[in-house]
Short mmCIF file of C-alpha atoms in Angstrom, two decimals:
data_model
loop_
_atom_site.label_atom_id
_atom_site.label_comp_id
_atom_site.label_asym_id
_atom_site.label_seq_id
_atom_site.Cartn_x
_atom_site.Cartn_y
_atom_site.Cartn_z
CA PHE A 1 34.40 -54.62 45.44
CA SER A 2 35.74 -57.91 44.67
CA ASP A 3 33.75 -60.06 46.44
CA SER A 4 30.82 -57.76 45.57
CA PHE A 5 31.51 -57.23 41.58
CA GLU A 6 34.54 -58.44 39.30
CA ILE A 7 36.83 -55.95 38.38
CA LEU A 8 38.74 -55.69 35.48
CA GLU A 9 41.22 -51.94 35.94
CA GLU A 10 43.28 -50.10 32.80
CA GLY A 11 45.52 -47.99 33.81
CA ASP A 12 44.96 -44.75 31.93
CA GLY A 13 41.05 -44.31 29.69
CA GLU A 14 42.48 -45.35 26.26
CA SER A 15 43.71 -48.68 27.06
CA ALA A 16 39.80 -48.63 28.16
CA TRP A 17 38.60 -47.70 25.19
CA GLN A 18 40.49 -50.62 23.85
CA THR A 19 39.39 -53.57 26.88
CA LEU A 20 35.20 -51.75 26.33
CA MET A 21 35.94 -53.54 22.76
CA LEU A 22 37.24 -56.22 22.83
CA ASP A 23 35.36 -57.46 25.41
CA ALA A 24 31.53 -57.69 25.48
CA ASN A 25 31.40 -58.86 28.95
CA LEU A 26 31.91 -55.84 30.32
CA ALA A 27 28.92 -54.12 32.13
CA ALA A 28 29.86 -50.61 33.15
CA VAL A 29 32.11 -48.54 33.04
CA ILE A 30 33.02 -46.14 36.29
CA THR A 31 36.08 -43.58 35.80
CA GLY A 32 36.74 -40.24 37.28
CA ILE A 33 36.69 -37.09 35.45
CA HIS A 34 40.83 -37.16 34.57
CA THR A 35 42.35 -39.48 33.40
CA PRO A 36 45.88 -39.75 31.28
CA LYS A 37 45.46 -39.72 27.98
CA LEU A 38 41.70 -40.33 27.78
CA GLU A 39 39.85 -37.99 29.30
CA GLY A 40 36.57 -39.40 31.39
CA HIS A 41 34.29 -37.29 28.92
CA ASP A 42 36.65 -37.58 25.80
CA LEU A 43 35.98 -41.98 26.57
CA LEU A 44 32.49 -41.61 27.15
CA ALA A 45 32.30 -39.56 24.05
CA ARG A 46 32.91 -42.48 22.42
CA LEU A 47 30.94 -45.22 23.77
CA LYS A 48 28.09 -42.90 22.70
CA ALA A 49 29.29 -42.07 19.26
CA SER A 50 29.79 -45.73 18.74
CA SER A 51 28.28 -48.07 15.53
CA ILE A 52 28.27 -50.91 18.53
CA ARG A 53 25.26 -50.85 20.53
CA ARG A 54 26.41 -52.63 23.34
CA LEU A 55 28.88 -49.55 23.45
CA ARG A 56 26.39 -46.91 23.10
CA GLU A 57 24.41 -48.38 25.97
CA ILE A 58 26.86 -49.46 28.84
CA PRO A 59 26.54 -47.64 31.92
CA PHE A 60 28.38 -44.76 32.19
CA VAL A 61 29.42 -43.88 35.97
CA LEU A 62 31.39 -41.01 37.03
CA ILE A 63 33.40 -40.25 40.58
CA VAL A 64 32.96 -36.96 41.34
CA SER A 65 34.08 -35.34 45.26
CA ASP A 66 31.75 -33.17 47.36
CA VAL A 67 32.98 -30.00 45.51
CA GLU A 68 30.97 -30.55 42.36
CA ASN A 69 27.87 -28.96 42.26
CA LYS A 70 24.54 -29.39 40.25
CA ALA A 71 25.16 -27.92 37.89
CA GLU A 72 28.18 -29.62 37.45
CA ARG A 73 26.45 -33.42 37.55
CA GLU A 74 23.27 -32.47 35.44
CA PHE A 75 25.86 -31.18 32.43
CA ASP A 76 27.00 -34.41 32.86
CA ARG A 77 23.51 -35.70 33.09
CA THR A 78 22.85 -34.25 29.24
CA LEU A 79 26.55 -35.96 27.97
CA GLY A 80 25.11 -39.26 28.63
CA VAL A 81 26.02 -39.88 32.10
CA ASP A 82 24.14 -42.59 33.79
CA GLY A 83 25.35 -42.39 37.57
CA PHE A 84 28.24 -40.32 40.24
CA ILE A 85 29.95 -42.63 43.33
CA ASN A 86 30.57 -40.13 45.39
CA LYS A 87 33.98 -40.46 46.58
CA SER A 88 32.82 -40.59 50.91
CA MET A 89 30.33 -42.54 49.83
CA LYS A 90 30.93 -45.82 52.46
CA LYS A 91 31.69 -49.08 50.13
CA THR A 92 28.23 -50.82 51.06
CA GLU A 93 26.51 -47.47 49.57
CA ILE A 94 28.21 -47.78 46.04
CA VAL A 95 27.68 -51.81 46.33
CA GLU A 96 23.77 -50.64 46.97
CA TYR A 97 23.92 -47.80 44.55
CA LEU A 98 26.05 -49.97 41.55
CA ASN A 99 23.61 -52.57 42.09
CA ASN A 100 20.32 -49.94 41.59
CA LEU A 101 22.08 -48.89 38.55
CA LEU A 102 22.13 -52.31 36.87
CA ASP A 103 18.98 -53.14 37.77
CA SER A 104 19.13 -55.80 40.41
CA ALA A 105 20.94 -58.26 37.48
CA VAL A 106 23.58 -60.61 38.78
CA PHE A 107 26.61 -59.19 38.11
CA THR A 108 28.12 -61.79 36.48
CA GLN A 109 30.59 -59.41 33.71
CA SER A 110 33.30 -57.06 34.54
CA VAL A 111 33.88 -53.91 35.41
CA ILE A 112 36.28 -51.29 34.13
CA LEU A 113 37.73 -48.47 36.24
CA PRO A 114 40.78 -46.77 34.56
CA GLU A 115 41.02 -44.68 37.11
CA VAL A 116 42.61 -46.51 38.67
CA PRO A 117 46.56 -46.57 37.09
CA VAL A 118 47.31 -50.66 37.14
CA GLU A 119 50.99 -51.88 34.56
CA GLU A 120 48.56 -53.88 32.06
CA PHE A 121 52.07 -54.01 29.95
CA PRO A 122 55.02 -53.51 32.63
CA GLU A 123 57.38 -50.84 30.82
CA PRO A 124 61.21 -52.02 30.10
CA ASP A 125 63.95 -50.29 32.61
CA PRO A 126 64.15 -47.11 30.49
CA GLN A 127 67.87 -46.69 31.58
CA THR A 128 68.54 -49.24 29.47
CA LEU A 129 66.68 -48.32 26.58
CA SER A 130 68.86 -46.19 23.83
CA PRO A 131 68.36 -42.41 23.59
CA LEU A 132 66.83 -42.36 19.93
CA PHE A 133 63.42 -44.74 21.58
CA GLN A 134 61.38 -41.50 22.91
CA ALA A 135 57.39 -40.59 20.29
CA PRO A 136 55.72 -39.70 18.09
CA LYS A 137 52.60 -40.63 15.81
CA LEU A 138 51.31 -44.12 14.74
CA LEU A 139 51.69 -43.98 10.21
CA GLU A 140 48.99 -45.68 8.33
CA ILE A 141 50.24 -48.16 6.29
CA ASP A 142 50.44 -45.83 2.47
CA LYS A 143 52.67 -43.10 4.36
CA PHE A 144 54.82 -45.60 6.31
CA GLN A 145 55.58 -46.95 2.99
CA SER A 146 56.28 -44.38 1.72
CA VAL A 147 59.06 -43.70 5.00
CA VAL A 148 60.17 -46.96 4.06
CA SER A 149 60.88 -46.86 -0.27
CA GLY A 150 62.18 -43.12 0.29
CA ILE A 151 64.94 -44.60 2.83
CA LYS A 152 67.88 -44.58 0.33
CA ILE A 153 71.04 -46.02 2.22
CA THR A 154 73.53 -45.87 -0.31
CA ASP A 155 73.34 -42.11 1.28
CA PRO A 156 76.91 -41.17 3.19
CA LYS A 157 73.96 -38.56 4.64
CA VAL A 158 72.24 -41.61 6.15
CA GLY A 159 74.16 -43.09 7.61
CA LYS A 160 73.02 -46.12 9.63
CA VAL A 161 69.55 -47.26 9.90
CA CYS A 162 67.60 -50.31 11.74
CA ALA A 163 64.63 -51.73 10.54
CA LEU A 164 62.20 -53.58 12.66
CA ILE A 165 59.29 -55.61 12.24
CA PHE A 166 56.80 -56.82 14.94
CA GLY A 167 53.93 -59.40 14.85
CA ILE A 168 51.27 -60.51 16.63
CA ASP A 169 52.47 -63.95 18.11
CA ASN A 170 49.09 -66.90 16.71
CA ARG A 171 47.45 -64.02 14.66
CA ASP A 172 45.11 -66.40 13.61
CA GLU A 173 43.96 -68.42 16.20
CA LEU A 174 43.01 -64.79 18.05
CA THR A 175 41.10 -64.48 15.51
CA ARG A 176 39.43 -67.17 15.02
CA SER A 177 38.49 -67.44 18.92
CA PHE A 178 37.31 -63.15 19.83
CA GLY A 179 36.54 -62.35 16.12
CA SER A 180 38.09 -60.95 13.43
CA ASP A 181 38.55 -57.11 15.01
CA ALA A 182 40.42 -58.50 18.27
CA ALA A 183 43.62 -58.33 16.22
CA GLU A 184 43.65 -54.63 15.23
CA VAL A 185 42.81 -53.81 18.43
CA ILE A 186 46.07 -55.88 20.69
CA ALA A 187 48.32 -54.70 17.53
CA THR A 188 46.46 -50.62 18.96
CA ARG A 189 47.67 -51.89 22.81
CA ILE A 190 51.12 -52.93 20.83
CA ALA A 191 51.90 -49.33 19.37
CA ASN A 192 50.95 -47.62 22.20
CA LEU A 193 53.52 -49.64 24.09
CA LEU A 194 55.77 -48.63 20.95
CA LEU A 195 55.25 -45.28 20.69
CA ASP A 196 55.66 -44.20 23.63
CA LYS A 197 60.13 -45.38 22.86
CA VAL A 198 60.62 -45.02 19.67
CA GLY A 199 63.16 -41.90 19.15
CA PRO A 200 61.44 -38.83 17.15
CA ALA A 201 64.02 -39.48 14.14
CA ASP A 202 62.31 -41.75 13.62
CA SER A 203 59.67 -43.51 12.54
CA ILE A 204 56.69 -45.64 13.70
CA GLY A 205 53.71 -47.33 11.57
CA ARG A 206 51.50 -49.79 10.33
CA CYS A 207 52.38 -52.42 8.04
CA PRO A 208 49.73 -55.41 6.50
CA GLY A 209 48.55 -57.97 8.45
CA GLU A 210 48.20 -56.09 11.50
CA ARG A 211 52.74 -55.59 12.22
CA LEU A 212 54.40 -52.63 12.81
CA GLY A 213 57.06 -51.28 11.83
CA ILE A 214 59.74 -49.26 13.39
CA VAL A 215 63.23 -47.10 11.31
CA ALA A 216 64.75 -46.40 13.71
CA GLN A 217 67.72 -43.48 12.18
CA GLY A 218 70.96 -44.24 13.85
CA SER A 219 70.64 -47.23 15.82
CA ASP A 220 72.62 -50.57 14.52
CA LEU A 221 71.43 -54.37 14.44
CA ALA A 222 72.18 -54.66 17.81
CA GLN A 223 70.53 -51.74 19.23
CA GLY A 224 68.13 -52.86 17.58
CA VAL A 225 67.43 -56.10 18.55
CA LYS A 226 68.68 -54.81 22.73
CA PHE A 227 65.30 -52.64 21.91
CA ALA A 228 62.69 -55.62 20.40
CA ASN A 229 63.91 -57.43 22.98
CA ARG A 230 62.62 -55.10 26.13
CA VAL A 231 59.37 -54.75 24.38
CA CYS A 232 59.01 -58.95 23.97
CA LYS A 233 59.87 -59.38 27.49
CA SER A 234 57.73 -55.95 29.04
CA LEU A 235 54.95 -57.86 26.09
CA ALA A 236 54.81 -61.12 27.84
CA SER A 237 54.60 -60.27 31.27
CA GLY A 238 51.24 -59.05 31.42
CA GLN A 239 48.10 -60.44 30.29
CA LEU A 240 45.26 -58.86 28.44
CA THR A 241 41.74 -59.81 28.69
CA ILE A 242 39.25 -60.36 25.57
CA ARG A 243 35.95 -61.38 26.08
CA GLY A 244 35.90 -62.51 29.52
CA GLN A 245 38.73 -64.23 28.45
CA LYS A 246 41.86 -64.00 29.86
CA VAL A 247 45.15 -63.58 26.48
CA LYS A 248 48.87 -64.22 27.01
CA LEU A 249 49.56 -61.90 24.27
CA THR A 250 53.28 -61.80 22.88
CA ALA A 251 54.54 -60.92 19.53
CA SER A 252 58.27 -61.31 16.98
CA VAL A 253 60.33 -59.17 15.82
CA GLY A 254 61.84 -59.69 12.92
CA VAL A 255 64.98 -57.10 12.96
CA ALA A 256 67.84 -55.75 10.16
CA SER A 257 70.02 -52.69 9.81
CA SER A 258 72.36 -51.80 6.53
CA SER A 259 75.04 -51.19 9.11
CA ASP A 260 75.73 -55.72 9.34
CA ASP A 261 73.37 -56.11 6.54
CA HIS A 262 73.69 -56.15 2.93
CA ALA A 263 71.14 -54.34 1.33
CA GLY A 264 70.28 -51.56 -1.31
CA SER A 265 67.10 -49.67 -0.22
CA GLY A 266 65.25 -49.51 2.26
CA ILE A 267 62.23 -51.52 0.82
CA GLU A 268 65.42 -54.26 0.59
CA LEU A 269 66.00 -53.51 4.89
CA PHE A 270 62.16 -54.52 5.50
CA SER A 271 62.10 -57.38 3.06
CA LEU A 272 64.85 -59.14 4.90
CA ALA A 273 63.01 -57.75 8.66
CA GLU A 274 59.81 -59.38 7.60
CA LYS A 275 61.47 -62.55 6.27
CA ARG A 276 63.51 -62.90 9.92
CA LEU A 277 59.29 -62.01 11.47
CA ASP A 278 58.01 -64.89 9.61
CA GLN A 279 61.17 -67.74 10.34
CA ALA A 280 60.14 -66.08 14.34
CA LEU A 281 56.61 -66.76 13.74
CA VAL A 282 57.11 -70.36 12.18
CA CYS A 283 59.71 -70.97 14.77
CA GLY A 284 57.71 -71.25 17.77
CA GLY A 285 57.31 -67.54 18.47
CA ASN A 286 57.76 -64.97 21.31
CA ALA A 287 61.29 -64.53 19.68
CA VAL A 288 63.65 -62.15 17.90
CA VAL A 289 65.16 -62.80 14.78
CA SER A 290 68.29 -60.92 13.28
CA ALA A 291 69.82 -63.61 11.03
CA HIS A 292 68.84 -66.54 9.46
CA ARG A 293 68.96 -69.27 11.71
CA PRO A 294 69.68 -72.61 10.23
CA GLU A 295 68.83 -74.07 14.24
CA CYS A 296 65.24 -74.30 13.15
CA PRO A 297 63.38 -76.93 12.47
CA MET A 298 60.89 -75.94 10.37
CA LEU A 299 63.69 -73.97 8.41
CA SER A 300 66.88 -76.59 7.97
CA GLN A 301 68.28 -78.59 5.34
CA ASP A 302 67.55 -81.42 6.81
CA LYS A 303 63.97 -81.09 7.60
CA ASP A 304 63.15 -83.61 6.12
CA LYS A 305 65.16 -86.32 7.82
CA ILE A 306 63.68 -84.29 11.46
CA ILE A 307 60.71 -84.97 10.04
CA SER A 308 61.84 -89.02 9.45
CA LYS A 309 62.89 -88.94 12.44
CA LEU A 310 59.16 -87.73 14.47
CA ILE A 311 57.83 -89.99 11.62
CA ASP A 312 59.66 -92.94 12.95
CA ALA A 313 59.39 -92.26 16.60
CA LEU A 314 56.17 -91.90 16.81
CA ASN A 315 56.00 -95.06 15.02
CA ALA A 316 57.63 -96.66 18.02
CA GLN A 317 55.41 -95.75 19.93
CA GLY A 318 52.74 -97.93 19.10
CA GLU A 319 48.93 -97.31 19.33
CA SER A 320 48.02 -97.39 23.31
CA LYS A 321 51.88 -95.22 23.72
CA LEU A 322 50.53 -92.48 21.37
CA ALA A 323 47.32 -92.15 22.94
CA ASP A 324 48.93 -92.07 26.88
CA ASN A 325 50.57 -90.00 25.47
CA ILE A 326 48.78 -87.80 22.82
CA GLY A 327 48.55 -85.00 25.06
CA SER A 328 52.22 -84.04 25.47
CA LEU A 329 53.07 -84.88 21.68
CA GLY A 330 50.24 -83.42 20.37
CA LEU A 331 51.21 -79.79 21.99
CA MET A 332 54.89 -80.26 20.85
CA ILE A 333 53.31 -80.58 17.59
CA MET A 334 51.51 -77.54 17.53
CA PRO A 335 53.65 -75.30 15.97
CA ILE A 336 53.03 -78.05 12.69
CA LEU A 337 49.39 -77.39 12.75
CA GLN A 338 49.60 -73.61 12.53
CA VAL A 339 52.37 -73.77 10.01
CA MET A 340 49.62 -76.37 8.13
CA ASP A 341 47.10 -74.34 9.19
CA GLN A 342 48.15 -70.88 7.94
CA GLU A 343 49.28 -72.36 4.80
CA LEU A 344 46.56 -74.43 3.44
CA ALA A 345 43.78 -72.48 4.86
CA LEU A 346 42.63 -75.42 6.45
CA GLY A 347 39.83 -74.01 9.33
CA LEU A 348 41.58 -75.97 12.47
CA PRO A 349 39.90 -74.57 15.77
CA LEU A 350 43.90 -74.48 16.69
CA ALA A 351 42.50 -72.68 20.12
CA GLU A 352 40.06 -75.57 21.06
CA ILE A 353 42.82 -77.68 19.87
CA LYS A 354 45.38 -76.73 22.22
CA ILE A 355 43.25 -76.27 25.27
CA GLN A 356 41.86 -80.02 25.04
CA LEU A 357 45.40 -80.83 24.39
CA HIS A 358 46.63 -78.80 27.54
CA GLN A 359 43.34 -80.01 29.71
CA ARG A 360 44.75 -84.03 28.35
CA ALA A 361 48.56 -83.20 29.23
CA ILE A 362 47.58 -82.66 32.71
CA SER A 363 45.48 -85.85 33.50
CA GLU A 364 48.22 -87.30 32.33
CA GLY A 365 50.99 -85.87 34.10
CA THR A 366 48.95 -86.31 36.83
CA LYS A 367 48.45 -90.43 36.04
CA SER A 368 52.06 -90.55 35.50
#
């Protein structure tokens, strides 16, 4: 149907719900009754109970078979189903039906179909992951902090403990571009990915700032780093649609382990992991940091010399040369602007700046 409608597919009902919350351009929902993680009727119930009018009123269409009787369809209507697509219908009939349902509106939005499996975030190979990572529940901030506070590293019965903290790259930029709820929903999307990978003895929970933490019992630093790298690779290879715009989603991870780091308590261990996550975010993102990285220019002891050399190099270019290459040079200093914006609360339109710099860099490349 891509020649008639713009179609956005989701692999399960839960992912469909998250995308519906994010993307205000979606014009209708088309789904089967039985979908993974969240069934069609349950998705419909969430939509109708939403405090957001757009979600309550979005047209909801069920894909049904010939064996369903009139009574079943009448029941679906009472739940709020707006229409039905029979599996035996021809493509032309479906297109006409949808157009009539949507009152012949110009269909510039996306239709979401959680019925059709799609791997938006390819799964890491389970053979290469530690057997410790299999799936508990996601703990809220207060409960997860209680778990962290209760870790007694000095107790020989506890054994090895690995702390991992995941953070969304460019979180502030995403929030400014797509709204305050965007980072929360993205964090939930990452949490769903992690929940399938952690072990029954481990804990996963929310941390302040839409971050996610994992207490991995029995894991050392190498195992934690290996797991974190797999998750980051999986996220980076996927794509998320927010408000009709495709967004490349990446995350960074700070990792610390009782077997490799000097920490006397769970709080100290997670504080160390959090500092490493901060360093990963400052130094470019999409990275796993398990030790202090003196090679990071922003944290180097020689940062004053590095900044001085950068200024000298820019001055040596001259105004005309800078103007000719402002796109590519601007992209190189974006990490500095991001840190300045975050630390000084400048409110810079970083997303817009980055787009303009990227477009300028492309034009500069075609001229050279």
